[in-house]
Coordinates of C-alpha atoms in Angstrom, one line a residue:
Chain A
M1 CA 58.9 288.0 135.9
T2 CA 57.7 286.7 132.6
E3 CA 57.9 283.3 134.1
D4 CA 55.7 284.2 136.9
A5 CA 53.2 285.8 134.6
I6 CA 53.0 282.4 132.1
N7 CA 52.6 280.3 135.4
Q8 CA 50.1 282.4 137.0
N9 CA 47.6 281.9 134.3
P10 CA 48.5 278.5 132.6
N11 CA 44.9 277.6 131.1
E12 CA 44.1 281.0 129.5
N13 CA 47.3 281.7 127.4
P14 CA 47.1 278.6 125.2
E15 CA 43.3 279.2 124.3
S16 CA 43.8 282.8 123.4
Q17 CA 46.8 282.0 121.4
N18 CA 45.2 278.7 119.8
K19 CA 41.6 280.4 118.8
P20 CA 42.5 282.2 115.5
E21 CA 43.9 278.8 113.9
V22 CA 41.1 277.1 114.9
S23 CA 37.9 279.0 113.8
P24 CA 36.8 278.8 110.5
P25 CA 37.5 281.8 108.2
A26 CA 34.4 283.1 108.5
S27 CA 35.5 285.2 111.6
P28 CA 33.6 288.2 112.6
V29 CA 37.0 290.4 111.2
G30 CA 36.6 289.0 107.7
E31 CA 32.6 289.9 107.8
K32 CA 33.6 293.5 108.5
T33 CA 35.6 294.2 105.8
P34 CA 33.7 294.6 102.2
P35 CA 34.5 292.7 99.3
I36 CA 37.2 294.1 97.0
E37 CA 34.8 294.0 94.0
A38 CA 32.1 296.1 95.4
K39 CA 34.5 299.3 95.4
E40 CA 34.6 301.6 92.5
K41 CA 38.1 300.7 90.3
V42 CA 40.4 303.5 90.0
S43 CA 41.8 303.5 86.3
R44 CA 45.5 304.1 85.9
R45 CA 45.1 307.4 84.0
S46 CA 42.9 308.9 86.5
F47 CA 45.4 307.7 89.5
L48 CA 48.3 309.3 87.7
T49 CA 46.4 312.6 87.5
S50 CA 45.4 312.8 90.9
A51 CA 48.2 311.5 92.2
T52 CA 49.7 314.5 90.3
L53 CA 47.5 317.1 91.5
A54 CA 47.8 315.8 94.8
W55 CA 51.5 316.3 95.0
G56 CA 51.9 319.1 93.0
A57 CA 49.4 321.2 95.3
F58 CA 51.6 319.5 98.7
A59 CA 54.4 320.9 96.7
V60 CA 53.1 324.7 95.8
A61 CA 51.9 324.6 99.5
T62 CA 55.4 323.5 101.0
A63 CA 57.2 325.8 98.9
G64 CA 54.9 328.9 99.9
I65 CA 55.7 328.1 103.9
L66 CA 59.0 327.6 103.1
T67 CA 59.3 331.0 101.0
G68 CA 57.3 332.4 103.9
A69 CA 59.6 330.9 106.5
G70 CA 62.7 332.2 104.3
R71 CA 61.5 335.7 104.3
F72 CA 62.3 336.0 108.3
F73 CA 65.6 335.7 107.7
F74 CA 65.4 339.2 105.9
P75 CA 63.8 341.6 108.2
N76 CA 62.2 344.9 106.9
V77 CA 63.8 346.7 110.2
L78 CA 67.2 345.5 112.0
F79 CA 67.5 346.8 115.6
E80 CA 71.1 346.7 115.7
P81 CA 73.8 349.4 115.6
P82 CA 75.1 350.5 111.9
Q83 CA 78.5 348.6 110.8
T84 CA 80.1 351.7 110.3
F85 CA 80.6 354.9 112.8
K86 CA 83.4 357.7 113.3
A87 CA 85.3 357.1 116.3
G88 CA 87.0 360.6 116.7
Y89 CA 90.3 362.0 116.0
P90 CA 93.6 360.1 116.7
D91 CA 94.6 362.6 119.4
E92 CA 92.0 361.5 121.9
Y93 CA 93.4 358.1 122.0
T94 CA 96.7 357.5 124.2
I95 CA 99.7 356.0 123.5
G96 CA 99.9 352.6 124.8
E97 CA 96.0 352.3 126.2
V98 CA 93.0 350.5 125.2
S99 CA 90.0 352.5 124.7
E100 CA 86.7 351.1 126.0
R101 CA 84.8 354.0 124.3
W102 CA 83.0 351.8 122.0
K103 CA 82.7 348.6 123.3
E104 CA 79.3 349.0 124.3
K105 CA 77.4 350.4 121.4
F106 CA 79.7 349.0 118.4
G107 CA 81.5 346.1 120.1
V108 CA 85.1 347.5 119.5
W109 CA 88.1 348.6 121.0
I110 CA 90.6 351.1 119.7
V111 CA 93.9 350.6 120.7
R112 CA 96.7 353.1 120.2
E113 CA 100.4 352.0 120.2
K114 CA 103.7 353.9 119.4
G115 CA 102.8 354.7 115.3
M116 CA 99.6 352.8 114.8
I117 CA 96.0 352.6 115.8
Y118 CA 94.1 349.5 115.1
A119 CA 90.3 348.5 116.0
L120 CA 89.6 345.5 117.6
S121 CA 86.7 342.8 117.8
T122 CA 85.2 342.4 121.2
V123 CA 84.1 338.7 120.0
C124 CA 86.4 336.0 121.7
T125 CA 87.7 333.7 118.8
H126 CA 86.8 330.4 121.1
L127 CA 83.3 330.5 121.1
G128 CA 82.4 334.7 120.9
C129 CA 81.8 335.6 124.5
T130 CA 83.1 339.2 125.4
P131 CA 86.1 339.5 127.2
N132 CA 87.3 341.8 129.8
W133 CA 90.2 344.2 129.3
L134 CA 92.1 344.2 132.4
G135 CA 94.2 347.2 132.8
N136 CA 96.6 346.1 135.4
E137 CA 97.6 343.0 133.7
K138 CA 97.3 344.6 130.1
K139 CA 95.3 341.7 128.6
F140 CA 92.4 341.1 127.5
K141 CA 90.9 337.8 129.6
C142 CA 87.4 336.2 128.9
P143 CA 85.2 335.3 131.6
C144 CA 83.8 331.6 129.8
H145 CA 86.9 329.7 129.4
G146 CA 89.6 331.6 130.4
S147 CA 91.3 332.8 126.7
G148 CA 93.7 335.7 127.3
F149 CA 94.5 338.0 124.5
R150 CA 97.5 340.8 125.0
S151 CA 96.3 344.5 123.8
T152 CA 97.7 343.4 120.2
G153 CA 94.7 340.6 120.0
I154 CA 97.3 338.0 119.9
N155 CA 96.2 335.2 121.9
F156 CA 98.3 333.5 124.4
E157 CA 96.1 332.2 127.3
G158 CA 93.7 329.6 127.3
P159 CA 92.0 327.3 124.5
A160 CA 91.6 330.7 121.9
P161 CA 92.9 329.0 119.0
R162 CA 93.5 332.4 117.1
P163 CA 94.0 336.3 117.4
L164 CA 91.1 338.9 118.0
E165 CA 90.1 340.1 114.4
R166 CA 90.7 343.7 113.4
Y167 CA 88.4 345.8 111.9
R168 CA 88.6 348.2 108.8
I169 CA 90.1 351.3 109.9
V170 CA 90.9 354.5 108.3
L171 CA 91.2 358.3 108.4
A172 CA 88.2 360.0 107.2
D173 CA 88.4 363.2 105.0
D174 CA 87.3 365.4 108.1
G175 CA 90.6 363.7 110.0
Q176 CA 88.3 361.6 112.3
I177 CA 88.8 358.1 112.4
F178 CA 86.7 355.8 110.7
V179 CA 85.8 352.2 111.7
D180 CA 84.3 349.7 109.2
K181 CA 83.1 346.3 110.5
T182 CA 82.2 345.0 107.6
K183 CA 85.4 344.1 106.9
K184 CA 87.6 342.2 109.0
Y185 CA 91.3 341.2 108.9
Q186 CA 92.8 338.2 110.6
H187 CA 96.3 337.4 111.7
E188 CA 96.2 333.8 110.9
K189 CA 96.0 335.2 107.4
G190 CA 98.7 337.2 107.5
Q191 CA 96.2 340.4 107.1
W192 CA 97.2 342.8 109.6
S193 CA 99.7 343.8 107.5
D194 CA 97.4 345.1 105.3
S195 CA 97.1 348.6 104.9
E196 CA 93.7 349.4 105.9
S197 CA 93.8 347.2 109.1
F198 CA 95.5 349.8 110.8
I199 CA 96.2 353.9 110.7
A200 CA 100.0 354.9 111.0
V201 CA 100.0 358.0 113.1
Chain Y
M1 CA 91.5 326.2 161.1
D2 CA 93.2 328.9 158.6
A3 CA 95.9 325.9 158.3
F4 CA 93.7 323.3 157.4
K5 CA 91.6 325.8 155.1
S6 CA 95.3 326.5 153.0
I7 CA 96.1 323.1 152.9
I8 CA 92.3 322.1 151.2
N9 CA 92.7 324.9 149.2
S10 CA 96.0 323.7 147.7
L11 CA 94.8 319.9 147.8
S12 CA 91.9 321.4 145.4
E13 CA 94.0 322.4 142.8
P14 CA 92.9 320.6 140.1
Q15 CA 96.4 319.0 139.0
I16 CA 96.7 317.9 142.6
M17 CA 93.2 316.6 143.4
F18 CA 92.5 315.0 139.7
S19 CA 95.6 313.1 140.0
F20 CA 95.1 312.0 143.3
L21 CA 91.4 311.0 142.5
V22 CA 92.7 308.9 139.7
L23 CA 95.1 307.2 141.5
V24 CA 92.5 306.7 144.3
F25 CA 89.9 305.4 141.9
F26 CA 91.4 302.5 140.8
F27 CA 92.1 301.2 144.3
I28 CA 88.5 301.8 145.3
F29 CA 87.0 300.7 141.7
P30 CA 89.8 297.8 140.6
P31 CA 89.4 297.0 136.9
S32 CA 91.4 293.8 137.1
D33 CA 91.8 291.0 139.6
K34 CA 95.4 292.1 140.8
L35 CA 93.8 295.6 141.7
Y36 CA 90.9 293.8 143.3
R37 CA 93.3 291.9 145.7
I38 CA 95.0 295.0 147.0
H39 CA 91.5 296.5 147.2
K40 CA 90.7 293.6 149.2
K41 CA 93.6 293.7 151.2
L42 CA 93.5 297.3 151.9
R43 CA 89.9 296.4 153.3
L44 CA 88.5 299.2 150.9
D45 CA 84.9 297.1 150.5
L46 CA 84.4 298.1 153.9
L47 CA 83.6 301.6 152.5
W48 CA 80.4 299.4 151.0
T49 CA 79.1 298.5 154.3
N50 CA 76.4 300.4 156.5
V51 CA 79.6 301.5 158.7
G52 CA 81.4 302.4 155.6
G53 CA 78.7 304.7 154.6
V54 CA 78.1 306.1 158.3
F55 CA 81.8 307.1 157.5
I56 CA 81.7 308.6 154.1
F57 CA 78.4 310.6 155.1
T58 CA 79.9 311.8 158.6
G59 CA 83.0 312.9 156.5
L60 CA 81.1 314.8 154.4
F61 CA 78.7 316.5 156.6
V62 CA 81.6 317.5 158.8
F63 CA 83.3 319.1 155.9
F64 CA 80.2 321.1 154.9
G65 CA 79.2 321.7 158.5
L66 CA 82.6 323.5 159.2
G67 CA 83.0 324.9 155.5
V68 CA 79.7 327.0 155.8
T69 CA 81.6 328.7 158.5
D70 CA 84.1 330.3 156.4
E71 CA 82.5 333.0 154.3
N72 CA 83.8 332.6 150.6
F73 CA 82.7 328.7 151.2
R74 CA 79.5 329.8 152.1
L75 CA 79.2 332.3 149.4
I76 CA 79.7 329.5 146.9
V77 CA 77.4 326.6 148.1
T78 CA 74.5 328.5 149.2
K79 CA 74.5 330.4 145.7
P80 CA 71.2 329.4 144.5
D81 CA 72.4 328.3 141.1
N82 CA 75.0 325.9 143.0
V83 CA 72.7 324.3 145.9
P84 CA 71.0 321.7 143.3
I85 CA 75.3 320.5 142.4
V86 CA 75.6 320.0 146.5
G87 CA 72.7 317.6 146.4
L88 CA 74.1 316.0 143.1
L89 CA 77.1 315.2 145.2
F90 CA 75.3 314.0 148.0
L91 CA 73.1 311.9 145.8
T92 CA 75.7 310.5 143.5
I93 CA 77.7 309.3 146.3
F94 CA 74.6 307.6 148.3
F95 CA 73.5 305.9 145.3
L96 CA 76.8 305.1 144.6
W97 CA 77.1 303.5 148.1
L98 CA 73.8 302.1 147.7
S99 CA 74.5 300.0 144.5
M100 CA 78.1 299.1 145.8
K101 CA 76.7 298.2 149.2
Q102 CA 74.3 295.8 146.8
G103 CA 76.8 294.4 144.8
R104 CA 79.4 293.7 147.6
D105 CA 76.4 291.6 149.5
N106 CA 76.1 290.0 146.8
D107 CA 80.2 289.3 145.9
I108 CA 79.8 287.6 149.3
R109 CA 76.6 285.4 148.8
L110 CA 78.1 284.1 145.5
A111 CA 81.6 283.1 146.7
E112 CA 79.5 281.3 149.2
G113 CA 77.8 279.5 146.7
Q114 CA 74.5 281.3 147.5
K115 CA 72.0 282.7 145.1
P116 CA 72.2 286.9 145.0
N117 CA 69.8 288.4 147.0
E118 CA 67.7 289.3 143.8
Y119 CA 67.2 286.1 143.3
H120 CA 64.4 285.9 145.9
D121 CA 62.7 289.0 144.8
P122 CA 59.6 287.7 143.6
E123 CA 58.6 286.3 147.2
D124 CA 58.2 289.5 148.9
K125 CA 55.7 291.0 146.4
V126 CA 54.3 294.6 146.8
L127 CA 50.4 295.0 146.0
V128 CA 49.8 298.1 144.0
W129 CA 47.0 299.2 145.9
P130 CA 47.3 300.3 148.8
D131 CA 50.9 299.6 149.3
L132 CA 52.6 301.2 146.1
V133 CA 49.8 304.4 145.6
Y134 CA 50.2 305.3 149.5
I135 CA 54.1 305.4 148.8
E136 CA 53.5 307.5 145.6
L137 CA 51.2 309.6 147.2
I138 CA 53.4 310.3 149.9
A139 CA 56.2 310.9 147.5
I140 CA 54.4 313.3 145.8
V141 CA 53.3 315.6 148.9
L142 CA 56.6 315.8 150.0
C143 CA 58.5 316.3 146.4
S144 CA 55.6 319.0 146.7
I145 CA 56.6 320.7 149.4
L146 CA 60.1 320.4 148.6
L147 CA 59.7 322.5 145.8
M148 CA 57.6 325.0 147.6
V149 CA 60.2 325.5 150.1
W150 CA 63.0 325.7 147.1
S151 CA 60.6 328.4 145.4
I152 CA 60.2 330.4 148.5
Y153 CA 63.8 330.4 149.7
L154 CA 65.5 330.1 147.0
K155 CA 65.7 333.2 144.7
A156 CA 66.0 332.4 140.7
P157 CA 69.0 333.7 139.5
L158 CA 67.8 336.7 137.2
E159 CA 70.2 339.0 136.0
G160 CA 69.4 342.9 134.0
P161 CA 68.7 343.0 130.6
A162 CA 71.2 341.4 128.0
N163 CA 74.0 343.3 127.0
L164 CA 76.4 341.9 124.7
A165 CA 79.3 343.8 126.1
D166 CA 78.8 343.0 129.6
S167 CA 79.8 338.8 130.3
P168 CA 78.8 338.1 133.7
N169 CA 82.7 337.2 135.1
P170 CA 82.9 334.0 135.7
S171 CA 80.5 333.0 132.7
K172 CA 79.0 330.2 133.6
A173 CA 77.1 327.5 131.9
P174 CA 73.7 325.9 133.3
W175 CA 75.3 323.2 135.8
Y176 CA 74.6 320.1 133.6
F177 CA 76.7 321.9 131.0
L178 CA 79.6 322.4 133.4
G179 CA 81.4 319.8 132.6
L180 CA 81.3 320.2 128.5
Q181 CA 82.5 323.9 129.7
E182 CA 85.5 322.7 131.7
M183 CA 86.1 320.2 128.5
L184 CA 86.1 323.5 126.0
V185 CA 88.8 324.9 128.3
Y186 CA 91.3 322.1 127.2
F187 CA 89.6 321.6 123.3
D188 CA 88.6 323.4 120.2
P189 CA 84.6 324.4 120.1
W190 CA 84.2 321.7 117.4
L191 CA 85.9 318.7 119.1
A192 CA 84.4 320.0 122.7
G193 CA 80.9 320.7 121.8
V194 CA 80.5 318.7 118.9
V195 CA 82.8 316.0 118.6
L196 CA 83.2 314.5 122.1
P197 CA 79.1 315.3 123.0
S198 CA 78.3 312.7 119.8
F199 CA 81.0 310.4 121.3
I200 CA 79.6 310.2 124.7
V201 CA 76.0 309.8 123.8
L202 CA 76.6 307.1 121.0
G203 CA 79.1 305.2 123.2
L204 CA 76.3 305.0 125.6
M205 CA 74.1 303.9 123.2
A206 CA 76.9 301.3 122.2
I207 CA 77.8 299.8 125.6
P208 CA 75.2 297.0 125.4
Y209 CA 76.6 295.7 121.9
I210 CA 80.2 296.3 123.3
D211 CA 79.3 294.8 127.1
S212 CA 80.1 291.2 126.0
N213 CA 80.1 289.8 130.2
R214 CA 76.4 288.1 130.5
K215 CA 77.4 288.5 134.3
G216 CA 75.5 290.5 136.8
Q217 CA 72.2 290.5 134.9
G218 CA 69.2 291.2 137.1
Y219 CA 71.3 291.6 140.1
Y220 CA 74.0 293.7 141.6
T221 CA 77.4 292.4 141.4
F222 CA 80.9 294.4 141.6
N223 CA 83.5 291.3 141.3
E224 CA 81.6 289.5 138.1
R225 CA 81.7 293.0 136.1
K226 CA 84.8 294.8 137.7
T227 CA 86.3 296.0 134.5
E228 CA 83.4 296.7 133.0
I229 CA 82.1 298.9 136.3
S230 CA 85.4 300.5 136.6
L231 CA 85.8 302.2 133.3
F232 CA 82.3 303.4 133.1
L233 CA 82.5 304.9 136.6
F234 CA 85.8 306.2 135.3
G235 CA 83.9 308.2 132.8
W236 CA 80.8 308.9 134.9
L237 CA 82.6 310.0 138.1
L238 CA 86.1 311.7 137.0
L239 CA 85.3 312.7 133.1
W240 CA 81.8 313.9 134.3
V241 CA 80.8 314.7 137.8
F242 CA 84.1 316.0 139.0
L243 CA 84.0 318.0 135.9
I244 CA 80.8 319.8 136.9
F245 CA 82.1 319.7 140.6
V246 CA 85.1 321.8 139.6
G247 CA 83.4 324.0 136.9
T248 CA 80.7 325.1 139.6
F249 CA 82.8 325.1 143.1
L250 CA 86.2 325.8 141.6
R251 CA 86.7 328.2 138.8
G252 CA 86.0 331.6 139.6
P253 CA 86.4 335.4 138.0
N254 CA 88.2 335.2 134.6
W255 CA 87.8 331.2 134.6
N256 CA 91.1 331.0 137.0
F257 CA 91.0 327.9 139.6
F258 CA 90.0 329.1 143.2
G259 CA 90.4 327.1 146.6
P260 CA 86.9 326.2 148.5
F261 CA 87.8 328.7 150.8
E262 CA 89.6 331.5 148.5
E263 CA 88.4 334.4 147.7
W264 CA 86.9 335.1 144.5
S265 CA 89.1 338.1 143.4
L266 CA 89.0 339.8 140.3
S267 CA 92.6 340.3 140.3
K268 CA 94.0 336.9 141.1
V269 CA 96.7 336.7 138.5
V270 CA 97.9 333.4 137.4
P271 CA 100.7 332.8 134.4
L272 CA 98.9 330.8 132.0
T273 CA 100.7 331.7 129.0
N274 CA 100.3 328.4 126.7
I275 CA 101.9 327.4 123.0
N276 CA 100.7 324.8 120.4
L277 CA 103.1 321.8 119.9
S278 CA 104.5 323.0 116.5
E279 CA 105.8 326.1 118.3
L280 CA 107.2 324.1 121.2
V281 CA 108.9 321.9 118.6
Y282 CA 110.4 324.0 116.1
V283 CA 111.0 327.3 118.4
R284 CA 111.8 326.2 121.9
W285 CA 113.3 322.6 120.7
L286 CA 114.8 323.0 117.3
K287 CA 115.2 326.7 117.5
T288 CA 114.7 326.8 113.7
G289 CA 111.4 329.1 113.7
L290 CA 108.0 327.8 112.4
P291 CA 107.8 326.5 108.4
D292 CA 105.4 328.1 106.3
N293 CA 104.2 325.2 105.3
I294 CA 101.2 324.2 107.1
F295 CA 101.1 320.3 107.0
L296 CA 105.2 320.6 107.6
R297 CA 104.2 323.0 110.7
E298 CA 101.8 320.3 112.0
F299 CA 103.6 317.3 110.9
F300 CA 104.5 316.1 114.4
G301 CA 101.0 316.9 115.6
I302 CA 99.3 315.0 112.7
S303 CA 101.5 312.1 113.4
F304 CA 100.8 312.3 117.2
V305 CA 97.3 312.2 116.6
V306 CA 97.1 309.4 113.7
G307 CA 99.9 307.4 115.6
Y308 CA 97.2 307.6 118.8
Y309 CA 94.4 305.9 116.8
L310 CA 96.0 303.6 114.6
I311 CA 99.1 302.4 116.7
L312 CA 97.7 302.2 120.1
P313 CA 94.3 299.9 119.3
P314 CA 96.8 296.8 117.6
L315 CA 98.9 297.5 120.8
L316 CA 96.2 297.3 123.4
A317 CA 94.6 294.4 121.7
R318 CA 97.9 292.5 121.7
T319 CA 98.8 293.7 125.4
I320 CA 96.5 294.8 128.4
L321 CA 93.6 294.2 126.3
K322 CA 94.0 291.1 125.1
K323 CA 91.2 289.4 126.9
F324 CA 88.9 291.7 125.8
Y325 CA 89.9 291.3 122.3
S326 CA 89.5 287.5 122.2
K327 CA 86.1 287.6 123.6
M328 CA 85.0 290.8 121.3
G329 CA 85.9 290.4 118.0
I330 CA 87.5 292.9 115.9
F331 CA 84.7 294.9 115.1
A332 CA 83.2 295.4 118.9
F333 CA 86.7 295.5 120.2
S334 CA 87.5 298.4 117.9
M335 CA 84.7 300.3 118.9
F336 CA 85.3 299.9 122.7
V337 CA 88.7 301.0 122.1
I338 CA 88.3 303.9 120.0
L339 CA 85.8 305.2 122.5
L340 CA 88.2 304.2 124.9
L341 CA 90.8 306.3 123.6
T342 CA 88.8 309.0 123.1
S343 CA 87.5 309.8 126.3
V344 CA 91.3 309.5 127.5
T345 CA 92.1 312.4 125.4
L346 CA 90.7 314.5 127.8
P347 CA 93.0 313.8 130.9
I348 CA 95.6 314.0 128.2
K349 CA 95.3 317.1 127.1
M350 CA 94.7 318.1 130.8
Y351 CA 97.9 317.1 131.9
L352 CA 99.3 318.4 128.7
R353 CA 98.0 321.8 129.4
W354 CA 99.3 321.6 133.2
T355 CA 102.4 320.1 132.2
L356 CA 104.0 321.9 129.0
N357 CA 101.3 324.6 129.0
L358 CA 100.4 323.0 125.6
K359 CA 97.3 324.5 123.9
Y360 CA 96.6 322.4 120.5
I361 CA 98.5 319.3 119.4
V362 CA 97.3 320.3 115.8
A363 CA 96.7 324.1 115.4
I364 CA 95.8 324.9 112.1
P365 CA 93.5 328.1 112.8
E366 CA 93.4 329.0 109.0
F367 CA 90.7 326.0 108.7
F368 CA 89.4 326.2 112.1
F369 CA 91.1 322.6 112.5
N370 CA 92.6 322.3 116.3
I371 CA 92.9 319.2 117.9

């Protein structure tokens, strides 16, 4: 293609290339630019002052914008359910069953085993989808990449690298179960034996 | 018909289908002279002729034509989200056939001592006006009609308001991410979601610096660039298009595998219990239980990974990739071999999962570090 282009107009190309070299320095381009002497000289001191002012103003403006943007991270109102809630009395949960009562509202499964009750997070530890509880197969199964967890939260299928997290769970003064999602207990860190990671019943 | 469907269903088990495709791939796109001779002897190059094209597309259309008579197949294939993937399958195969055909034609011309077809291109010039502009006008009209018909007949896959507690089952990424989603089944998110995609992008950018073969510039050829084409197509067809295909058509509820004629049953139970390499070594083989020290526990996995990246490159440079090493020099060769080895980790992990039920080679959930 390039060879073609050159061959098609062999007369024009060399001319246009040579022109700037052949023509004298007083070319139209040179005339338009004003001579340097005509410009007002900027002293070093005034340059530094104006540069400091300009950069200072720029820094202040940037800081203002960043502060304003940062303010968005702390909204006045948060439309999310409270991080703690009362989940009724231990008797309301059957032994050996996974309760999905609080899944939709608080993102918590309450599991009652023989001797203990614990609160499991409904966030898959692989990439954060919400698994489904399959009652017949007695497992949590994630619809995104096929991770599987036992009712205890232990991962045994698919790519999930660690068990589901458990939330702080205690008995309130009135005898109800109190779940606190601000504190979580991770099995791989050996926190599931912590006294507040389950209720002994 | 039912027998045929059940045969197709069992053949489309990823273990079988992927192994079959990998095997066939290197005969259809032979990377070495030896395989190329077998490829010629088996007359597989006839696929890249007009007769071969008719054969390929008749096969595809017959399969899809018969397939849509099945209810489950029809449900998956005609789902509005999936229609583009059906188009993608046909288009990928068509353009593959077209370029391979042009390559084969040129290979024959070159073998006869002639110049490649493209050499004569400057002679058959097309004028912008009216030739090109008319073609563009027709293309615009046809594309607009296609888009209108598409938007009228295929409904947008809209769902109810978002609800954290209710994930669709199966939850699928947009089609162009389904290859990544399939990779995520075998890898930790930071690997399959961050490291490997960056490697894909960087690897594609590095191709012009790695590929030192000057042949095939400005014309199609297969024979003169068979290793390059074969390696690229392995990544493109088997590690990307195939994964999108699997993710779209064969992954059903609970992310289980389903054959193309199988009903997407929510209650399909597949035993998938998997374990880490450390558990396999210490619990299953040595029967000692996991050591408490993380590095002792993951010693075998870490040495496997380190060995893979430190021992294999010099080994390959002295054996099967000797030719490349002497041609490319140490820097380009290391880049090439690391990209190659990294892309091969995906099939390696797929097979380890399918055979040994291996979850992670190195598993340190304490530090979110799993390989």
